[in-house]
Amino acid sequence: MNSCFFCFTTLLILFFSLRVNIIGEHVDYSGYPVLPMAIDQCMILAVGVDENNNLISLRNLENHKYPNFDCKLSDIKINLPQTRGSIWFNYYLCGVKGIFEILSGDQRLHGMTVALSGDIPPASGVSSSSALVSSAVLATAKVHGVCLDRKRLAGISAQCERYIGTQGGGMDQAIAYLAKEGCAQFIEFYPELKTTSLHLPQEACFVVANSLTQINKATTSEFNERVVECRLACRLIAFQKKFNNWKMITKLAELQDLLKCDLIDLEEIARNLLKKDHYTRAELCEIFSIDNNEFENEFLYAHTHHMQTFKLRPRALHVIQESLRVQQFRNICSDDSVEEKLKTLSQLLRQSHDSLKTQFECSHANLDRLVEISDEFGVGARLTGAGWGGCIVALCDSVEISHKYMSTLKEKYYSELPEPIFEKLQLNDFQNVIFATCPREGANIFTLPSYV
């Protein structure tokens, strides 16, 4: 990198905390609340503004595997990713494109040079990709004088990530902007985005442990397959309930509202109307009285056009039951009369993981092993993030217990990994692989004018 890289009229410094979702996995894109918190690990971006050129230059300073990227602002194209190493800049471009699309047609575009760093565990389920999209939205908006509140920024960021093919629900982007120091955030999506700070039990200590099994949800089909199945389950119930607009009802939270029922009633409805665990594409086309082309064009997304079988009943039951667990978790934290709070909250985490493993089928043998060790130690744990790899989150009842727990994981899980990996972990003192954490603040941005 030459010395001219950091010569700009303005320099922006952005700090974006990553997040861990305590409970409420794979429910946001069905419209249900989640309960994440921002963590210590963060993404740091230096964004140089050059009003005299029309180029965007992206540099990842942390990992040589991620290539540099340069292009004209007028030539931005986002390609659906095929491999991890070639996609990182596409996430940033999603955010840039999202802001460019709301600018007036005659507004001048400013060149940007971005250097990215931070203690970021890639593909670990702590929202590094969504933080990259969100940081691009914030930086591009700031550079071009677009004044948006944090809720609007979160909404735009959630929509932007769909440019890369991921049909997410908005949790990662919401917590990136709306996190508050010392609190988890109860985030609602239906009928509109709303956040409520939730104070966790004072003695609670959360531990995040990376399985070191990586999956990128934008390069594989599993994540979008679950979105398809959840939305098909919703449509099938709506169809059988004879809603004329059943095709448009894609979120179980909206369906629940239309049915004027609570979650327990909705669970019973799902059990009764989703009579099978598996439905074939042909069966669904026959039920809906549509042809294969219409089914594919209206109901499937990127990386899912190959799907022939859909597991509707278990997916819907997970979403409904997980949403009940989120309600229970929030109520327990807010009720001072509840005894043995942490024990009950730990049980909810265990139940969540079991459902993600068996009904949603998004766990991994290494995640299951970490949870098994946690159970043996007496700590409630569950996978966090999309799944199929990444991290678990565990709830310990004191800082002292968390240290003992982490030592146990190092002994029983990490020491069993191939020797070169374990030696590297020891050399780096397991930094960013296993750590205790507490709720942190969301995104911050600083401007340094006339920076040369």
XYZ file of C-alpha atoms in Angstrom:
452
model
C 0.000 0.000 0.000
C 1.531 3.322 -1.032
C 1.696 6.416 1.140
C -1.016 8.196 -0.904
C -3.578 5.735 0.370
C -4.328 7.902 3.391
C -4.409 11.373 1.742
C -8.023 12.586 1.736
C -10.183 15.644 2.298
C -12.028 13.802 5.093
C -11.369 10.634 7.059
C -14.146 8.687 8.794
C -13.423 6.141 11.509
C -16.196 3.591 12.117
C -16.472 1.080 14.957
C -18.977 -1.730 14.466
C -19.433 -4.214 17.297
C -20.217 -7.790 16.358
C -23.119 -9.527 18.074
C -24.115 -12.749 19.741
C -27.745 -13.776 19.749
C -28.662 -15.035 23.216
C -31.906 -16.696 22.113
C -34.313 -16.480 19.193
C -32.564 -18.233 16.318
C -34.025 -18.360 12.811
C -37.178 -16.497 13.833
C -36.501 -12.927 12.651
C -37.340 -13.643 9.014
C -40.668 -15.032 10.232
C -41.336 -11.683 11.923
C -40.681 -12.755 15.534
C -38.564 -11.011 18.196
C -34.962 -11.901 19.000
C -32.674 -11.169 21.931
C -29.091 -10.338 20.857
C -26.365 -8.214 22.399
C -23.296 -6.524 20.952
C -19.947 -7.958 22.089
C -16.382 -6.693 22.556
C -15.155 -7.934 19.185
C -15.546 -5.250 16.567
C -14.878 -4.211 13.003
C -12.932 -0.981 12.470
C -13.030 0.922 9.202
C -11.073 3.954 8.071
C -12.930 5.582 5.178
C -11.107 8.225 3.227
C -13.197 10.617 1.136
C -11.860 12.053 -2.121
C -14.280 14.407 -3.823
C -12.032 14.597 -6.886
C -12.384 11.026 -8.122
C -15.124 8.475 -8.750
C -13.350 5.371 -7.453
C -14.021 3.014 -4.589
C -11.020 1.128 -3.201
C -11.364 -1.580 -0.551
C -8.540 -3.088 1.498
C -8.752 -5.809 4.147
C -5.790 -5.277 6.457
C -6.413 -8.366 8.587
C -6.194 -11.231 6.155
C -4.068 -11.570 3.030
C -6.537 -14.176 1.705
C -9.027 -11.406 0.986
C -8.062 -9.614 -2.249
C -7.979 -5.863 -2.741
C -10.800 -4.361 -4.755
C -11.017 -1.238 -6.903
C -13.667 -0.023 -9.314
C -15.441 3.082 -10.570
C -18.489 4.117 -8.578
C -20.517 3.912 -11.787
C -19.402 0.309 -12.386
C -20.429 -1.321 -9.104
C -21.695 -4.853 -9.649
C -22.518 -7.409 -6.974
C -21.983 -11.026 -7.954
C -23.544 -13.909 -6.084
C -20.587 -15.462 -4.247
C -19.069 -18.815 -5.057
C -16.101 -18.899 -2.674
C -15.324 -17.185 0.636
C -12.106 -15.462 -0.389
C -13.624 -13.654 -3.351
C -16.755 -12.279 -1.739
C -15.816 -10.033 1.162
C -15.907 -6.823 -0.879
C -19.323 -7.751 -2.317
C -20.799 -7.338 1.165
C -19.414 -3.810 1.353
C -20.705 -3.034 -2.130
C -24.200 -4.081 -0.996
C -24.220 -1.223 1.496
C -22.846 1.297 -1.002
C -25.486 0.311 -3.550
C -28.252 0.603 -0.968
C -27.428 4.254 -0.261
C -26.791 5.117 -3.914
C -30.314 3.927 -4.716
C -31.889 6.525 -2.420
C -29.738 9.449 -3.621
C -31.223 11.952 -6.017
C -30.223 11.376 -9.616
C -28.161 14.557 -9.888
C -26.233 14.134 -6.633
C -22.491 13.991 -7.033
C -20.814 10.756 -5.933
C -17.648 10.953 -3.837
C -14.725 8.586 -4.130
C -14.019 6.403 -1.105
C -11.011 4.399 0.001
C -11.729 1.927 2.789
C -9.279 0.116 5.063
C -10.850 -2.645 7.158
C -9.417 -4.147 10.330
C -10.549 -5.539 13.678
C -10.667 -8.696 15.771
C -13.127 -10.463 13.499
C -13.616 -14.248 13.553
C -14.749 -14.952 9.953
C -17.776 -17.173 9.258
C -18.259 -17.792 12.982
C -21.885 -16.773 13.390
C -21.266 -13.422 15.097
C -22.485 -11.307 12.158
C -19.195 -10.176 10.601
C -20.731 -10.093 7.112
C -23.784 -8.120 8.234
C -21.545 -5.698 10.139
C -19.638 -5.127 6.895
C -22.861 -4.356 4.993
C -24.103 -2.082 7.777
C -20.816 -0.213 8.060
C -20.879 0.447 4.307
C -24.410 1.847 4.600
C -23.391 4.143 7.465
C -20.174 5.328 5.828
C -21.710 5.929 2.395
C -24.640 7.802 3.918
C -22.278 10.000 5.966
C -20.013 10.721 3.005
C -22.962 11.797 0.841
C -24.795 13.816 3.489
C -27.740 11.433 3.861
C -29.278 11.948 7.323
C -31.054 8.821 8.564
C -31.903 7.671 12.062
C -30.534 4.366 13.335
C -33.762 2.437 12.765
C -33.852 3.541 9.132
C -30.178 2.653 8.693
C -30.884 -0.809 10.126
C -33.797 -1.322 7.744
C -31.782 -0.284 4.694
C -28.886 -2.517 5.760
C -31.178 -5.538 6.102
C -32.557 -4.963 2.610
C -29.063 -4.435 1.200
C -27.801 -7.861 2.228
C -30.388 -9.421 -0.067
C -28.370 -8.084 -3.013
C -25.918 -10.871 -2.265
C -28.674 -13.488 -2.115
C -29.157 -13.899 1.650
C -32.817 -13.722 2.719
C -32.153 -12.655 6.316
C -34.628 -11.124 8.715
C -32.841 -8.029 10.030
C -31.544 -9.026 13.475
C -27.849 -8.547 12.707
C -28.343 -5.106 11.220
C -30.685 -3.940 13.983
C -28.325 -4.858 16.811
C -25.372 -3.320 14.940
C -27.005 0.111 15.152
C -29.259 -0.149 18.209
C -27.140 -1.995 20.794
C -26.670 -0.302 24.177
C -23.938 -0.755 26.742
C -24.947 -3.103 29.552
C -28.181 -4.356 27.962
C -29.370 -7.018 25.614
C -31.920 -5.800 23.080
C -35.376 -7.277 22.649
C -35.886 -6.574 18.942
C -39.318 -6.795 17.347
C -39.871 -6.794 13.586
C -43.633 -7.003 13.171
C -45.502 -4.840 12.460
C -42.447 -2.552 12.543
C -38.929 -2.468 13.922
C -38.891 -1.773 17.651
C -36.229 -2.301 20.299
C -36.486 -2.556 24.074
C -33.425 -2.693 26.304
C -33.380 -5.698 28.621
C -31.200 -5.857 31.705
C -29.820 -9.347 32.163
C -29.398 -10.898 35.631
C -26.465 -9.175 37.316
C -24.577 -12.410 37.975
C -24.968 -13.698 34.401
C -21.757 -14.148 32.412
C -21.912 -15.193 28.770
C -19.199 -17.191 27.049
C -18.815 -17.440 23.279
C -16.904 -20.454 21.949
C -16.034 -20.872 18.280
C -16.290 -24.430 16.967
C -13.796 -23.411 14.234
C -16.155 -25.002 11.730
C -16.840 -22.369 9.118
C -19.772 -21.894 6.798
C -20.701 -18.817 4.818
C -24.459 -18.500 4.433
C -24.089 -16.557 1.170
C -22.105 -19.321 -0.562
C -24.324 -22.250 0.415
C -28.025 -23.018 0.109
C -28.910 -24.140 3.644
C -29.854 -20.727 5.062
C -32.088 -19.740 2.162
C -33.608 -23.242 2.126
C -34.830 -22.692 5.694
C -36.283 -19.314 4.725
C -38.133 -20.960 1.832
C -39.483 -23.709 4.084
C -40.665 -21.292 6.790
C -42.436 -19.109 4.256
C -43.994 -22.083 2.488
C -45.253 -23.411 5.830
C -46.827 -20.018 6.494
C -48.410 -19.893 3.040
C -49.771 -23.419 3.344
C -51.498 -22.617 6.649
C -52.859 -19.365 5.171
C -54.088 -21.240 2.094
C -55.866 -23.837 4.217
C -57.371 -21.055 6.335
C -58.775 -19.714 3.032
C -57.036 -16.323 3.013
C -57.460 -14.910 -0.490
C -54.050 -13.256 -0.311
C -52.269 -16.392 0.972
C -49.367 -15.936 -1.444
C -48.534 -12.623 0.179
C -48.577 -13.969 3.747
C -44.977 -15.102 4.234
C -44.301 -14.438 7.921
C -45.773 -16.520 10.713
C -45.974 -13.414 12.929
C -48.259 -11.758 10.372
C -50.323 -14.939 10.052
C -50.694 -15.114 13.837
C -51.929 -11.528 13.822
C -54.461 -12.282 11.074
C -55.670 -15.374 12.936
C -55.949 -13.336 16.159
C -54.364 -16.097 18.218
C -51.424 -16.461 20.591
C -48.322 -18.555 19.982
C -49.696 -21.585 21.818
C -52.799 -21.553 19.624
C -50.652 -21.066 16.515
C -48.578 -24.108 17.468
C -51.735 -26.215 17.625
C -52.918 -24.848 14.275
C -49.543 -25.704 12.712
C -49.683 -29.252 14.093
C -53.176 -29.749 12.689
C -52.784 -28.141 9.261
C -49.193 -29.144 8.453
C -50.047 -32.814 8.484
C -46.715 -34.056 7.111
C -43.096 -33.390 7.919
C -42.147 -33.579 4.223
C -43.921 -32.161 1.191
C -42.669 -32.623 -2.367
C -42.671 -29.811 -4.896
C -45.270 -31.715 -6.931
C -47.544 -32.063 -3.882
C -47.364 -28.360 -3.095
C -48.036 -27.400 -6.723
C -51.112 -29.616 -6.669
C -52.354 -28.194 -3.346
C -51.839 -24.597 -4.484
C -53.099 -25.305 -8.044
C -50.035 -23.743 -9.644
C -47.491 -25.039 -12.158
C -43.808 -25.657 -11.558
C -42.677 -22.418 -13.212
C -44.945 -20.301 -11.025
C -43.777 -22.176 -7.938
C -40.132 -21.601 -8.798
C -40.529 -17.945 -9.750
C -42.668 -16.904 -6.782
C -41.523 -19.119 -3.909
C -37.812 -19.834 -4.383
C -34.709 -17.668 -3.910
C -31.001 -17.733 -4.773
C -29.407 -21.159 -4.353
C -32.776 -22.889 -3.737
C -34.108 -23.656 -7.222
C -32.890 -27.241 -6.888
C -35.205 -27.974 -3.951
C -37.699 -30.798 -4.502
C -38.610 -31.662 -0.896
C -39.653 -29.232 1.837
C -39.771 -29.913 5.583
C -42.596 -27.616 6.602
C -43.961 -28.978 9.872
C -40.688 -29.177 11.867
C -39.491 -25.799 10.573
C -42.718 -24.036 11.584
C -42.782 -25.743 14.990
C -39.222 -24.622 15.693
C -40.056 -20.996 14.848
C -43.171 -20.987 17.036
C -41.583 -22.809 19.984
C -38.399 -20.737 19.793
C -40.488 -17.573 19.844
C -42.186 -18.833 22.993
C -38.745 -19.336 24.527
C -37.795 -15.754 23.683
C -40.941 -14.545 25.449
C -40.152 -16.680 28.480
C -36.523 -15.513 28.599
C -37.574 -11.875 28.508
C -40.267 -12.357 31.167
C -37.891 -14.162 33.516
C -35.250 -11.431 33.213
C -37.866 -8.753 33.945
C -39.522 -10.498 36.913
C -37.687 -9.983 40.210
C -39.886 -12.577 41.927
C -38.499 -15.475 39.853
C -36.175 -17.729 41.847
C -33.200 -19.520 40.302
C -33.356 -17.281 37.224
C -30.104 -18.477 35.689
C -31.054 -22.134 36.030
C -34.317 -21.544 34.176
C -32.644 -19.393 31.514
C -30.012 -22.089 30.991
C -32.763 -24.633 30.404
C -34.216 -22.399 27.695
C -30.819 -22.291 25.959
C -30.588 -26.076 26.042
C -34.114 -26.424 24.630
C -33.246 -23.955 21.887
C -30.218 -25.953 20.794
C -32.133 -29.214 20.801
C -34.774 -27.697 18.511
C -32.167 -26.178 16.200
C -30.478 -29.557 15.996
C -33.520 -31.787 15.489
C -36.326 -29.662 14.031
C -34.389 -27.010 12.139
C -31.370 -29.222 11.360
C -28.865 -26.371 11.332
C -26.371 -27.620 13.882
C -23.067 -29.415 13.312
C -21.322 -32.287 15.094
C -18.715 -29.886 16.496
C -21.369 -27.525 17.839
C -23.171 -30.501 19.380
C -19.932 -31.600 21.015
C -19.420 -28.152 22.581
C -22.983 -28.202 23.893
C -22.507 -31.733 25.229
C -19.399 -30.673 27.170
C -21.342 -27.662 28.454
C -24.129 -29.940 29.698
C -21.612 -32.127 31.502
C -20.183 -29.032 33.164
C -23.658 -27.835 34.146
C -23.813 -24.802 31.847
C -26.670 -24.103 29.418
C -25.458 -23.517 25.860
C -26.751 -23.349 22.325
C -25.519 -22.612 18.838
C -25.754 -18.937 17.932
C -25.977 -17.418 14.485
C -27.073 -19.193 11.342
C -25.577 -22.525 12.423
C -23.939 -25.335 10.429
C -20.747 -24.181 12.143
C -19.634 -21.060 13.944
C -20.118 -20.460 17.667
C -22.077 -21.466 20.719
C -23.179 -19.079 23.447
C -23.234 -20.324 27.042
C -24.681 -18.830 30.223
C -22.531 -19.071 33.357
C -23.651 -17.931 36.792
C -20.447 -16.058 37.680
C -17.164 -14.836 36.219
C -15.323 -17.452 38.280
C -17.436 -20.256 36.811
C -16.897 -18.872 33.309
C -13.108 -19.210 33.684
C -13.431 -22.815 34.842
C -15.870 -23.518 32.028
C -13.528 -22.093 29.386
C -10.675 -24.188 30.769
C -12.864 -27.260 30.464
C -13.663 -26.496 26.824
C -9.970 -26.018 26.078
C -9.207 -29.380 27.657
C -12.065 -31.429 26.247
C -12.718 -29.786 22.871
C -9.874 -27.640 21.579
C -7.089 -29.993 22.688
C -8.738 -32.709 20.575
C -8.357 -30.665 17.391
C -5.466 -31.448 14.998
C -2.161 -30.594 16.665
C -1.182 -27.654 14.376
C -4.525 -25.946 15.063
C -4.300 -26.499 18.821
C -0.706 -25.227 18.949
C -1.698 -22.073 17.060
C -4.591 -21.507 19.489
C -2.239 -21.845 22.453
C 0.239 -19.457 20.872
C -2.479 -16.808 20.496
C -3.942 -17.592 23.929
C -7.232 -18.571 22.270
C -7.908 -14.908 21.535
C -11.261 -14.430 19.749
C -11.906 -18.186 19.794
C -13.311 -18.528 23.284
C -14.076 -15.554 25.492
C -16.411 -14.186 28.143
C -18.392 -11.125 27.168
C -21.064 -8.679 28.277
C -23.352 -6.287 26.348
C -21.574 -3.484 24.488
C -22.603 -0.402 22.520
C -23.522 -0.371 18.826
C -21.965 1.482 15.900
C -19.998 4.688 16.340
C -18.575 7.035 13.732
C -15.963 9.789 14.026
C -15.062 12.417 11.426
C -11.603 13.917 10.988
C -11.919 16.855 8.527
C -9.119 18.127 6.296
C -7.098 14.998 6.802
C -3.896 14.873 4.757
